[in-house]
């Protein structure tokens, strides 16, 4: 059964301007459907009740009440590992693949709020220590994020680190720190626990996730969503990678001269150590 977010993404290109306001509201916070009545949802999106009714029929629901019922069941259901859809095992050519990736980028940018991006950059700039958290499929994304951030800020921690206990690493978090949590696709159950503990310690939390993930307002200071629909077997990570590059570039510009000095110092170290590093490879 498709999630609400997946249904929206399937038809988003065909939505009217008013329907898009509903779509953006529900993609940003899918739990809104459970928390509000159809009338309250219409008012929050500033659309008519008729538009809301038409929107849910376009998604394939008989009514908004049916959509709410399914959403409640999804929240109440125990955690399940997502099943692969047989339709994903379909051969695609490179043109179809690139078209899907481009759409992921475009849709992600269209639905991302500029004030959220600015707030995330400000949070990263103010953080004394930055923590990058990514488990399982998100571990490579976490490595990528750290590889960029370490070039412009000196104290970048990563969870998990092979061979080290997460609680012991996490024990040094402070209210002046900021956590970047990677929660794209499959997520470890421990991710939300770490985010909540970080918030309890007073640290800021930036969650980078996909559009099908339920809201985590209790655990994240800022949530940035990326479209990750794959053309075939695997989900796409093009939008999350692009978002991380943008945030790190924006952070470097926000820091200014200190970031430039650090980048130049790193370049000098590479030049001085170049031969040694080459021999060690």
PDB file of C-alpha atoms in Angstrom:
ATOM      1  CA  UNK A   1       0.000   0.000   0.000  1.00  0.00           C
ATOM      2  CA  UNK A   2       1.383   3.394  -0.957  1.00  0.00           C
ATOM      3  CA  UNK A   3       1.926   6.055   1.681  1.00  0.00           C
ATOM      4  CA  UNK A   4       0.242   9.432   1.483  1.00  0.00           C
ATOM      5  CA  UNK A   5       3.514  11.053   0.402  1.00  0.00           C
ATOM      6  CA  UNK A   6       4.031   8.492  -2.368  1.00  0.00           C
ATOM      7  CA  UNK A   7       0.505   9.093  -3.666  1.00  0.00           C
ATOM      8  CA  UNK A   8       1.148  12.844  -3.718  1.00  0.00           C
ATOM      9  CA  UNK A   9       4.465  12.472  -5.568  1.00  0.00           C
ATOM     10  CA  UNK A  10       2.799  10.274  -8.200  1.00  0.00           C
ATOM     11  CA  UNK A  11       0.371  13.048  -9.197  1.00  0.00           C
ATOM     12  CA  UNK A  12       2.190  16.215  -8.167  1.00  0.00           C
ATOM     13  CA  UNK A  13       2.861  17.293 -11.746  1.00  0.00           C
ATOM     14  CA  UNK A  14      -0.883  17.315 -12.464  1.00  0.00           C
ATOM     15  CA  UNK A  15      -2.054  19.262  -9.409  1.00  0.00           C
ATOM     16  CA  UNK A  16      -3.594  22.702  -9.607  1.00  0.00           C
ATOM     17  CA  UNK A  17      -2.017  25.614  -7.755  1.00  0.00           C
ATOM     18  CA  UNK A  18      -4.497  25.280  -4.877  1.00  0.00           C
ATOM     19  CA  UNK A  19      -3.997  21.522  -4.697  1.00  0.00           C
ATOM     20  CA  UNK A  20      -0.221  22.062  -4.587  1.00  0.00           C
ATOM     21  CA  UNK A  21      -0.649  24.095  -1.397  1.00  0.00           C
ATOM     22  CA  UNK A  22      -2.261  21.052   0.206  1.00  0.00           C
ATOM     23  CA  UNK A  23       0.423  18.789  -1.218  1.00  0.00           C
ATOM     24  CA  UNK A  24       3.262  20.941   0.147  1.00  0.00           C
ATOM     25  CA  UNK A  25       1.619  21.103   3.566  1.00  0.00           C
ATOM     26  CA  UNK A  26       1.215  17.324   3.786  1.00  0.00           C
ATOM     27  CA  UNK A  27       4.654  16.535   2.363  1.00  0.00           C
ATOM     28  CA  UNK A  28       6.271  18.829   4.911  1.00  0.00           C
ATOM     29  CA  UNK A  29       4.324  17.287   7.794  1.00  0.00           C
ATOM     30  CA  UNK A  30       2.323  14.129   6.928  1.00  0.00           C
ATOM     31  CA  UNK A  31       1.067  13.918  10.523  1.00  0.00           C
ATOM     32  CA  UNK A  32      -1.064  16.993   9.813  1.00  0.00           C
ATOM     33  CA  UNK A  33      -3.604  14.709   8.156  1.00  0.00           C
ATOM     34  CA  UNK A  34      -4.150  12.867  11.431  1.00  0.00           C
ATOM     35  CA  UNK A  35      -4.132  15.933  13.663  1.00  0.00           C
ATOM     36  CA  UNK A  36      -6.581  18.131  11.712  1.00  0.00           C
ATOM     37  CA  UNK A  37     -10.105  17.700  10.390  1.00  0.00           C
ATOM     38  CA  UNK A  38     -10.753  18.234   6.685  1.00  0.00           C
ATOM     39  CA  UNK A  39     -12.103  21.727   7.433  1.00  0.00           C
ATOM     40  CA  UNK A  40      -9.066  22.626   9.548  1.00  0.00           C
ATOM     41  CA  UNK A  41      -6.755  21.260   6.861  1.00  0.00           C
ATOM     42  CA  UNK A  42      -8.499  23.404   4.221  1.00  0.00           C
ATOM     43  CA  UNK A  43      -8.144  26.487   6.399  1.00  0.00           C
ATOM     44  CA  UNK A  44      -4.465  25.848   7.129  1.00  0.00           C
ATOM     45  CA  UNK A  45      -3.683  25.427   3.416  1.00  0.00           C
ATOM     46  CA  UNK A  46      -5.927  28.404   2.573  1.00  0.00           C
ATOM     47  CA  UNK A  47      -8.019  26.422   0.078  1.00  0.00           C
ATOM     48  CA  UNK A  48     -11.718  25.629  -0.183  1.00  0.00           C
ATOM     49  CA  UNK A  49     -13.306  22.479   1.228  1.00  0.00           C
ATOM     50  CA  UNK A  50     -14.207  21.491  -2.333  1.00  0.00           C
ATOM     51  CA  UNK A  51     -10.532  21.701  -3.323  1.00  0.00           C
ATOM     52  CA  UNK A  52      -9.581  19.476  -0.399  1.00  0.00           C
ATOM     53  CA  UNK A  53     -12.214  16.888  -1.335  1.00  0.00           C
ATOM     54  CA  UNK A  54     -11.065  16.934  -4.972  1.00  0.00           C
ATOM     55  CA  UNK A  55      -7.416  16.656  -3.878  1.00  0.00           C
ATOM     56  CA  UNK A  56      -7.994  13.435  -1.935  1.00  0.00           C
ATOM     57  CA  UNK A  57     -10.038  11.908  -4.760  1.00  0.00           C
ATOM     58  CA  UNK A  58      -7.156  12.689  -7.106  1.00  0.00           C
ATOM     59  CA  UNK A  59      -4.888  10.745  -4.740  1.00  0.00           C
ATOM     60  CA  UNK A  60      -7.170   7.729  -5.058  1.00  0.00           C
ATOM     61  CA  UNK A  61      -9.033   8.031  -1.744  1.00  0.00           C
ATOM     62  CA  UNK A  62     -12.851   7.917  -1.683  1.00  0.00           C
ATOM     63  CA  UNK A  63     -12.740  10.746   0.867  1.00  0.00           C
ATOM     64  CA  UNK A  64     -10.489  12.619   3.273  1.00  0.00           C
ATOM     65  CA  UNK A  65     -11.804  10.429   6.116  1.00  0.00           C
ATOM     66  CA  UNK A  66     -10.494   7.330   4.330  1.00  0.00           C
ATOM     67  CA  UNK A  67      -7.077   8.973   3.981  1.00  0.00           C
ATOM     68  CA  UNK A  68      -7.096   9.893   7.677  1.00  0.00           C
ATOM     69  CA  UNK A  69      -8.010   6.346   8.662  1.00  0.00           C
ATOM     70  CA  UNK A  70      -5.105   4.894   6.644  1.00  0.00           C
ATOM     71  CA  UNK A  71      -2.733   7.481   8.111  1.00  0.00           C
ATOM     72  CA  UNK A  72      -3.759   6.558  11.658  1.00  0.00           C
ATOM     73  CA  UNK A  73      -3.303   2.853  10.899  1.00  0.00           C
ATOM     74  CA  UNK A  74       0.188   3.540   9.547  1.00  0.00           C
ATOM     75  CA  UNK A  75       1.135   5.367  12.750  1.00  0.00           C
ATOM     76  CA  UNK A  76      -0.300   2.634  14.978  1.00  0.00           C
ATOM     77  CA  UNK A  77       1.214  -0.242  12.977  1.00  0.00           C
ATOM     78  CA  UNK A  78       4.433  -1.835  14.320  1.00  0.00           C
ATOM     79  CA  UNK A  79       7.704  -1.059  12.593  1.00  0.00           C
ATOM     80  CA  UNK A  80       8.019  -3.118   9.430  1.00  0.00           C
ATOM     81  CA  UNK A  81      10.800  -3.448   6.929  1.00  0.00           C
ATOM     82  CA  UNK A  82       9.540  -2.031   3.622  1.00  0.00           C
ATOM     83  CA  UNK A  83       8.875  -4.564   0.893  1.00  0.00           C
ATOM     84  CA  UNK A  84      10.268  -4.238  -2.582  1.00  0.00           C
ATOM     85  CA  UNK A  85       7.702  -3.532  -5.246  1.00  0.00           C
ATOM     86  CA  UNK A  86       8.015  -5.932  -8.197  1.00  0.00           C
ATOM     87  CA  UNK A  87       7.368  -3.008 -10.506  1.00  0.00           C
ATOM     88  CA  UNK A  88      10.751  -1.579  -9.537  1.00  0.00           C
ATOM     89  CA  UNK A  89      12.499  -4.499 -11.242  1.00  0.00           C
ATOM     90  CA  UNK A  90      11.973  -3.014 -14.664  1.00  0.00           C
ATOM     91  CA  UNK A  91      14.809  -2.283 -17.066  1.00  0.00           C
ATOM     92  CA  UNK A  92      15.477   1.416 -17.672  1.00  0.00           C
ATOM     93  CA  UNK A  93      17.809   3.168 -20.054  1.00  0.00           C
ATOM     94  CA  UNK A  94      20.185   5.977 -19.118  1.00  0.00           C
ATOM     95  CA  UNK A  95      17.797   8.630 -20.428  1.00  0.00           C
ATOM     96  CA  UNK A  96      14.992   7.448 -18.145  1.00  0.00           C
ATOM     97  CA  UNK A  97      17.423   7.281 -15.255  1.00  0.00           C
ATOM     98  CA  UNK A  98      18.662  10.840 -15.816  1.00  0.00           C
ATOM     99  CA  UNK A  99      15.111  12.139 -16.276  1.00  0.00           C
ATOM    100  CA  UNK A 100      14.121  10.674 -12.913  1.00  0.00           C
ATOM    101  CA  UNK A 101      17.183  12.122 -11.196  1.00  0.00           C
ATOM    102  CA  UNK A 102      16.520  15.563 -12.670  1.00  0.00           C
ATOM    103  CA  UNK A 103      12.916  15.406 -11.485  1.00  0.00           C
ATOM    104  CA  UNK A 104      14.086  14.457  -7.999  1.00  0.00           C
ATOM    105  CA  UNK A 105      16.308  17.536  -7.915  1.00  0.00           C
ATOM    106  CA  UNK A 106      13.708  19.900  -9.325  1.00  0.00           C
ATOM    107  CA  UNK A 107      10.876  18.691  -7.073  1.00  0.00           C
ATOM    108  CA  UNK A 108      13.103  18.762  -4.005  1.00  0.00           C
ATOM    109  CA  UNK A 109      14.102  22.372  -4.684  1.00  0.00           C
ATOM    110  CA  UNK A 110      10.521  23.419  -5.461  1.00  0.00           C
ATOM    111  CA  UNK A 111       9.220  22.096  -2.166  1.00  0.00           C
ATOM    112  CA  UNK A 112      12.096  23.267   0.021  1.00  0.00           C
ATOM    113  CA  UNK A 113      11.615  26.537   1.899  1.00  0.00           C
ATOM    114  CA  UNK A 114      14.386  29.114   1.533  1.00  0.00           C
ATOM    115  CA  UNK A 115      13.904  30.244   5.156  1.00  0.00           C
ATOM    116  CA  UNK A 116      14.493  26.661   6.359  1.00  0.00           C
ATOM    117  CA  UNK A 117      17.730  26.491   4.351  1.00  0.00           C
ATOM    118  CA  UNK A 118      18.867  29.824   5.740  1.00  0.00           C
ATOM    119  CA  UNK A 119      18.001  28.747   9.288  1.00  0.00           C
ATOM    120  CA  UNK A 120      19.925  25.490   8.821  1.00  0.00           C
ATOM    121  CA  UNK A 121      22.998  27.384   7.589  1.00  0.00           C
ATOM    122  CA  UNK A 122      22.796  29.779  10.554  1.00  0.00           C
ATOM    123  CA  UNK A 123      22.503  26.854  12.963  1.00  0.00           C
ATOM    124  CA  UNK A 124      25.556  25.147  11.454  1.00  0.00           C
ATOM    125  CA  UNK A 125      27.576  28.368  11.620  1.00  0.00           C
ATOM    126  CA  UNK A 126      26.765  28.891  15.302  1.00  0.00           C
ATOM    127  CA  UNK A 127      27.496  25.312  16.364  1.00  0.00           C
ATOM    128  CA  UNK A 128      30.733  24.914  18.306  1.00  0.00           C
ATOM    129  CA  UNK A 129      30.824  21.203  17.446  1.00  0.00           C
ATOM    130  CA  UNK A 130      28.946  19.585  14.585  1.00  0.00           C
ATOM    131  CA  UNK A 131      27.764  15.987  14.911  1.00  0.00           C
ATOM    132  CA  UNK A 132      27.003  13.932  11.803  1.00  0.00           C
ATOM    133  CA  UNK A 133      24.745  10.947  12.467  1.00  0.00           C
ATOM    134  CA  UNK A 134      23.979   8.276   9.885  1.00  0.00           C
ATOM    135  CA  UNK A 135      23.311   4.563  10.263  1.00  0.00           C
ATOM    136  CA  UNK A 136      23.037   1.813   7.661  1.00  0.00           C
ATOM    137  CA  UNK A 137      22.215   3.161   4.199  1.00  0.00           C
ATOM    138  CA  UNK A 138      22.797   6.700   5.500  1.00  0.00           C
ATOM    139  CA  UNK A 139      26.370   6.005   6.599  1.00  0.00           C
ATOM    140  CA  UNK A 140      27.893   6.925   3.198  1.00  0.00           C
ATOM    141  CA  UNK A 141      25.899  10.176   3.208  1.00  0.00           C
ATOM    142  CA  UNK A 142      27.227  10.934   6.686  1.00  0.00           C
ATOM    143  CA  UNK A 143      30.800  10.342   5.486  1.00  0.00           C
ATOM    144  CA  UNK A 144      30.221  12.653   2.532  1.00  0.00           C
ATOM    145  CA  UNK A 145      28.809  15.374   4.789  1.00  0.00           C
ATOM    146  CA  UNK A 146      31.750  15.152   7.173  1.00  0.00           C
ATOM    147  CA  UNK A 147      34.276  15.213   4.331  1.00  0.00           C
ATOM    148  CA  UNK A 148      32.896  18.631   3.294  1.00  0.00           C
ATOM    149  CA  UNK A 149      32.267  20.115   6.729  1.00  0.00           C
ATOM    150  CA  UNK A 150      35.731  19.261   8.089  1.00  0.00           C
ATOM    151  CA  UNK A 151      37.194  21.566   5.443  1.00  0.00           C
ATOM    152  CA  UNK A 152      35.504  24.657   6.845  1.00  0.00           C
ATOM    153  CA  UNK A 153      34.980  23.873  10.571  1.00  0.00           C
ATOM    154  CA  UNK A 154      37.532  22.242  12.879  1.00  0.00           C
ATOM    155  CA  UNK A 155      35.415  20.105  15.206  1.00  0.00           C
ATOM    156  CA  UNK A 156      33.230  17.619  13.318  1.00  0.00           C
ATOM    157  CA  UNK A 157      32.183  14.443  15.153  1.00  0.00           C
ATOM    158  CA  UNK A 158      30.590  11.399  13.559  1.00  0.00           C
ATOM    159  CA  UNK A 159      28.246   8.734  14.926  1.00  0.00           C
ATOM    160  CA  UNK A 160      28.719   5.842  14.681  1.00  0.00           C
ATOM    161  CA  UNK A 161      32.486   5.356  14.603  1.00  0.00           C
ATOM    162  CA  UNK A 162      33.689   1.804  14.080  1.00  0.00           C
ATOM    163  CA  UNK A 163      34.714   0.112  17.316  1.00  0.00           C
ATOM    164  CA  UNK A 164      33.423   2.879  19.593  1.00  0.00           C
ATOM    165  CA  UNK A 165      30.278   2.841  21.725  1.00  0.00           C
ATOM    166  CA  UNK A 166      27.713   5.442  20.650  1.00  0.00           C
ATOM    167  CA  UNK A 167      26.660   6.491  24.194  1.00  0.00           C
ATOM    168  CA  UNK A 168      30.284   7.181  25.178  1.00  0.00           C
ATOM    169  CA  UNK A 169      30.797   9.297  22.065  1.00  0.00           C
ATOM    170  CA  UNK A 170      27.500  11.095  22.559  1.00  0.00           C
ATOM    171  CA  UNK A 171      28.243  11.912  26.211  1.00  0.00           C
ATOM    172  CA  UNK A 172      30.303  14.959  25.199  1.00  0.00           C
ATOM    173  CA  UNK A 173      27.427  16.736  23.420  1.00  0.00           C
ATOM    174  CA  UNK A 174      26.661  20.259  24.637  1.00  0.00           C
ATOM    175  CA  UNK A 175      23.894  22.821  24.173  1.00  0.00           C
ATOM    176  CA  UNK A 176      26.213  24.777  21.880  1.00  0.00           C
ATOM    177  CA  UNK A 177      26.464  21.856  19.428  1.00  0.00           C
ATOM    178  CA  UNK A 178      24.469  21.028  16.305  1.00  0.00           C
ATOM    179  CA  UNK A 179      23.523  17.573  15.018  1.00  0.00           C
ATOM    180  CA  UNK A 180      23.044  16.778  11.326  1.00  0.00           C
ATOM    181  CA  UNK A 181      20.919  13.615  11.236  1.00  0.00           C
ATOM    182  CA  UNK A 182      20.708  11.624   7.997  1.00  0.00           C
ATOM    183  CA  UNK A 183      17.417   9.760   7.763  1.00  0.00           C
ATOM    184  CA  UNK A 184      16.906   8.994   4.083  1.00  0.00           C
ATOM    185  CA  UNK A 185      15.106   5.733   3.232  1.00  0.00           C
ATOM    186  CA  UNK A 186      15.581   3.023   5.837  1.00  0.00           C
ATOM    187  CA  UNK A 187      16.311   4.503   9.222  1.00  0.00           C
ATOM    188  CA  UNK A 188      17.759   2.990  12.370  1.00  0.00           C
ATOM    189  CA  UNK A 189      15.447   3.079  15.359  1.00  0.00           C
ATOM    190  CA  UNK A 190      18.339   4.632  17.263  1.00  0.00           C
ATOM    191  CA  UNK A 191      18.379   7.730  15.042  1.00  0.00           C
ATOM    192  CA  UNK A 192      15.285   9.279  16.613  1.00  0.00           C
ATOM    193  CA  UNK A 193      16.591   8.431  20.104  1.00  0.00           C
ATOM    194  CA  UNK A 194      19.843  10.266  19.396  1.00  0.00           C
ATOM    195  CA  UNK A 195      17.938  13.241  17.976  1.00  0.00           C
ATOM    196  CA  UNK A 196      15.671  13.449  21.016  1.00  0.00           C
ATOM    197  CA  UNK A 197      18.619  13.162  23.405  1.00  0.00           C
ATOM    198  CA  UNK A 198      20.424  15.904  21.474  1.00  0.00           C
ATOM    199  CA  UNK A 199      17.388  18.189  21.790  1.00  0.00           C
ATOM    200  CA  UNK A 200      17.128  17.357  25.491  1.00  0.00           C
ATOM    201  CA  UNK A 201      20.774  18.424  25.864  1.00  0.00           C
ATOM    202  CA  UNK A 202      19.909  21.737  24.208  1.00  0.00           C
ATOM    203  CA  UNK A 203      21.645  21.052  20.887  1.00  0.00           C
ATOM    204  CA  UNK A 204      20.114  22.003  17.541  1.00  0.00           C
ATOM    205  CA  UNK A 205      19.126  19.156  15.220  1.00  0.00           C
ATOM    206  CA  UNK A 206      18.907  19.319  11.421  1.00  0.00           C
ATOM    207  CA  UNK A 207      17.165  16.272   9.938  1.00  0.00           C
ATOM    208  CA  UNK A 208      17.726  15.487   6.263  1.00  0.00           C
ATOM    209  CA  UNK A 209      15.191  12.913   5.161  1.00  0.00           C
ATOM    210  CA  UNK A 210      12.889  11.811   2.359  1.00  0.00           C
ATOM    211  CA  UNK A 211       9.364  13.015   1.664  1.00  0.00           C
ATOM    212  CA  UNK A 212       7.697   9.802   2.825  1.00  0.00           C
ATOM    213  CA  UNK A 213       9.053  10.011   6.368  1.00  0.00           C
ATOM    214  CA  UNK A 214       6.607  11.106   9.103  1.00  0.00           C
ATOM    215  CA  UNK A 215       7.322  14.438  10.750  1.00  0.00           C
ATOM    216  CA  UNK A 216       9.774  14.477  13.661  1.00  0.00           C
ATOM    217  CA  UNK A 217       8.895  17.830  15.206  1.00  0.00           C
ATOM    218  CA  UNK A 218       9.656  16.487  18.684  1.00  0.00           C
ATOM    219  CA  UNK A 219      13.187  15.511  17.656  1.00  0.00           C
ATOM    220  CA  UNK A 220      14.308  17.926  14.912  1.00  0.00           C
ATOM    221  CA  UNK A 221      14.813  21.675  15.014  1.00  0.00           C
ATOM    222  CA  UNK A 222      14.705  21.866  11.218  1.00  0.00           C
ATOM    223  CA  UNK A 223      13.584  19.173   8.783  1.00  0.00           C
ATOM    224  CA  UNK A 224      14.741  19.258   5.154  1.00  0.00           C
ATOM    225  CA  UNK A 225      13.077  16.780   2.799  1.00  0.00           C
ATOM    226  CA  UNK A 226      14.422  15.407  -0.482  1.00  0.00           C
ATOM    227  CA  UNK A 227      12.656  13.463  -3.189  1.00  0.00           C
ATOM    228  CA  UNK A 228      14.394  10.074  -3.530  1.00  0.00           C
ATOM    229  CA  UNK A 229      12.224   8.183  -6.015  1.00  0.00           C
ATOM    230  CA  UNK A 230      14.381   5.804  -8.046  1.00  0.00           C
ATOM    231  CA  UNK A 231      13.910   4.933 -11.709  1.00  0.00           C
ATOM    232  CA  UNK A 232      14.300   1.220 -10.991  1.00  0.00           C
ATOM    233  CA  UNK A 233      15.637  -0.974  -8.182  1.00  0.00           C
ATOM    234  CA  UNK A 234      17.366   1.556  -5.921  1.00  0.00           C
ATOM    235  CA  UNK A 235      16.252   4.830  -4.401  1.00  0.00           C
ATOM    236  CA  UNK A 236      17.984   7.995  -5.558  1.00  0.00           C
ATOM    237  CA  UNK A 237      20.416   9.941  -3.365  1.00  0.00           C
ATOM    238  CA  UNK A 238      21.095  12.719  -5.881  1.00  0.00           C
ATOM    239  CA  UNK A 239      18.912  15.279  -4.081  1.00  0.00           C
ATOM    240  CA  UNK A 240      20.329  14.558  -0.576  1.00  0.00           C
ATOM    241  CA  UNK A 241      23.911  14.757  -1.897  1.00  0.00           C
ATOM    242  CA  UNK A 242      23.132  18.017  -3.701  1.00  0.00           C
ATOM    243  CA  UNK A 243      21.480  19.432  -0.575  1.00  0.00           C
ATOM    244  CA  UNK A 244      24.501  18.553   1.570  1.00  0.00           C
ATOM    245  CA  UNK A 245      26.828  20.229  -0.953  1.00  0.00           C
ATOM    246  CA  UNK A 246      24.656  23.346  -0.936  1.00  0.00           C
ATOM    247  CA  UNK A 247      24.500  23.537   2.864  1.00  0.00           C
ATOM    248  CA  UNK A 248      28.262  23.088   3.218  1.00  0.00           C
ATOM    249  CA  UNK A 249      28.957  25.746   0.558  1.00  0.00           C
ATOM    250  CA  UNK A 250      26.485  28.117   2.217  1.00  0.00           C
ATOM    251  CA  UNK A 251      28.165  27.458   5.563  1.00  0.00           C
ATOM    252  CA  UNK A 252      31.605  28.276   4.137  1.00  0.00           C
ATOM    253  CA  UNK A 253      30.286  31.573   2.767  1.00  0.00           C
ATOM    254  CA  UNK A 254      28.578  32.371   6.077  1.00  0.00           C
ATOM    255  CA  UNK A 255      31.789  31.704   8.056  1.00  0.00           C
ATOM    256  CA  UNK A 256      33.803  33.848   5.671  1.00  0.00           C
ATOM    257  CA  UNK A 257      37.507  34.499   6.198  1.00  0.00           C
ATOM    258  CA  UNK A 258      37.997  31.773   8.812  1.00  0.00           C
ATOM    259  CA  UNK A 259      36.740  29.191   6.306  1.00  0.00           C
ATOM    260  CA  UNK A 260      39.027  30.586   3.606  1.00  0.00           C
ATOM    261  CA  UNK A 261      42.019  30.473   5.957  1.00  0.00           C
ATOM    262  CA  UNK A 262      41.243  26.868   6.901  1.00  0.00           C
ATOM    263  CA  UNK A 263      40.875  25.774   3.253  1.00  0.00           C
ATOM    264  CA  UNK A 264      44.172  27.454   2.368  1.00  0.00           C
ATOM    265  CA  UNK A 265      45.911  25.821   5.332  1.00  0.00           C
ATOM    266  CA  UNK A 266      44.608  22.415   4.250  1.00  0.00           C
ATOM    267  CA  UNK A 267      45.934  23.059   0.726  1.00  0.00           C
ATOM    268  CA  UNK A 268      49.380  23.902   2.139  1.00  0.00           C
ATOM    269  CA  UNK A 269      49.410  20.681   4.147  1.00  0.00           C
ATOM    270  CA  UNK A 270      48.563  18.695   1.013  1.00  0.00           C
ATOM    271  CA  UNK A 271      51.410  20.382  -0.872  1.00  0.00           C
ATOM    272  CA  UNK A 272      53.917  19.770   1.937  1.00  0.00           C
ATOM    273  CA  UNK A 273      52.870  16.169   2.533  1.00  0.00           C
ATOM    274  CA  UNK A 274      52.098  15.256  -1.062  1.00  0.00           C
ATOM    275  CA  UNK A 275      55.099  13.015  -1.688  1.00  0.00           C
ATOM    276  CA  UNK A 276      54.831  11.311   1.684  1.00  0.00           C
ATOM    277  CA  UNK A 277      51.140  10.583   1.207  1.00  0.00           C
ATOM    278  CA  UNK A 278      51.752   9.227  -2.296  1.00  0.00           C
ATOM    279  CA  UNK A 279      54.414   6.823  -1.009  1.00  0.00           C
ATOM    280  CA  UNK A 280      52.106   5.610   1.747  1.00  0.00           C
ATOM    281  CA  UNK A 281      49.278   4.649  -0.626  1.00  0.00           C
TER     282      UNK A 281
END
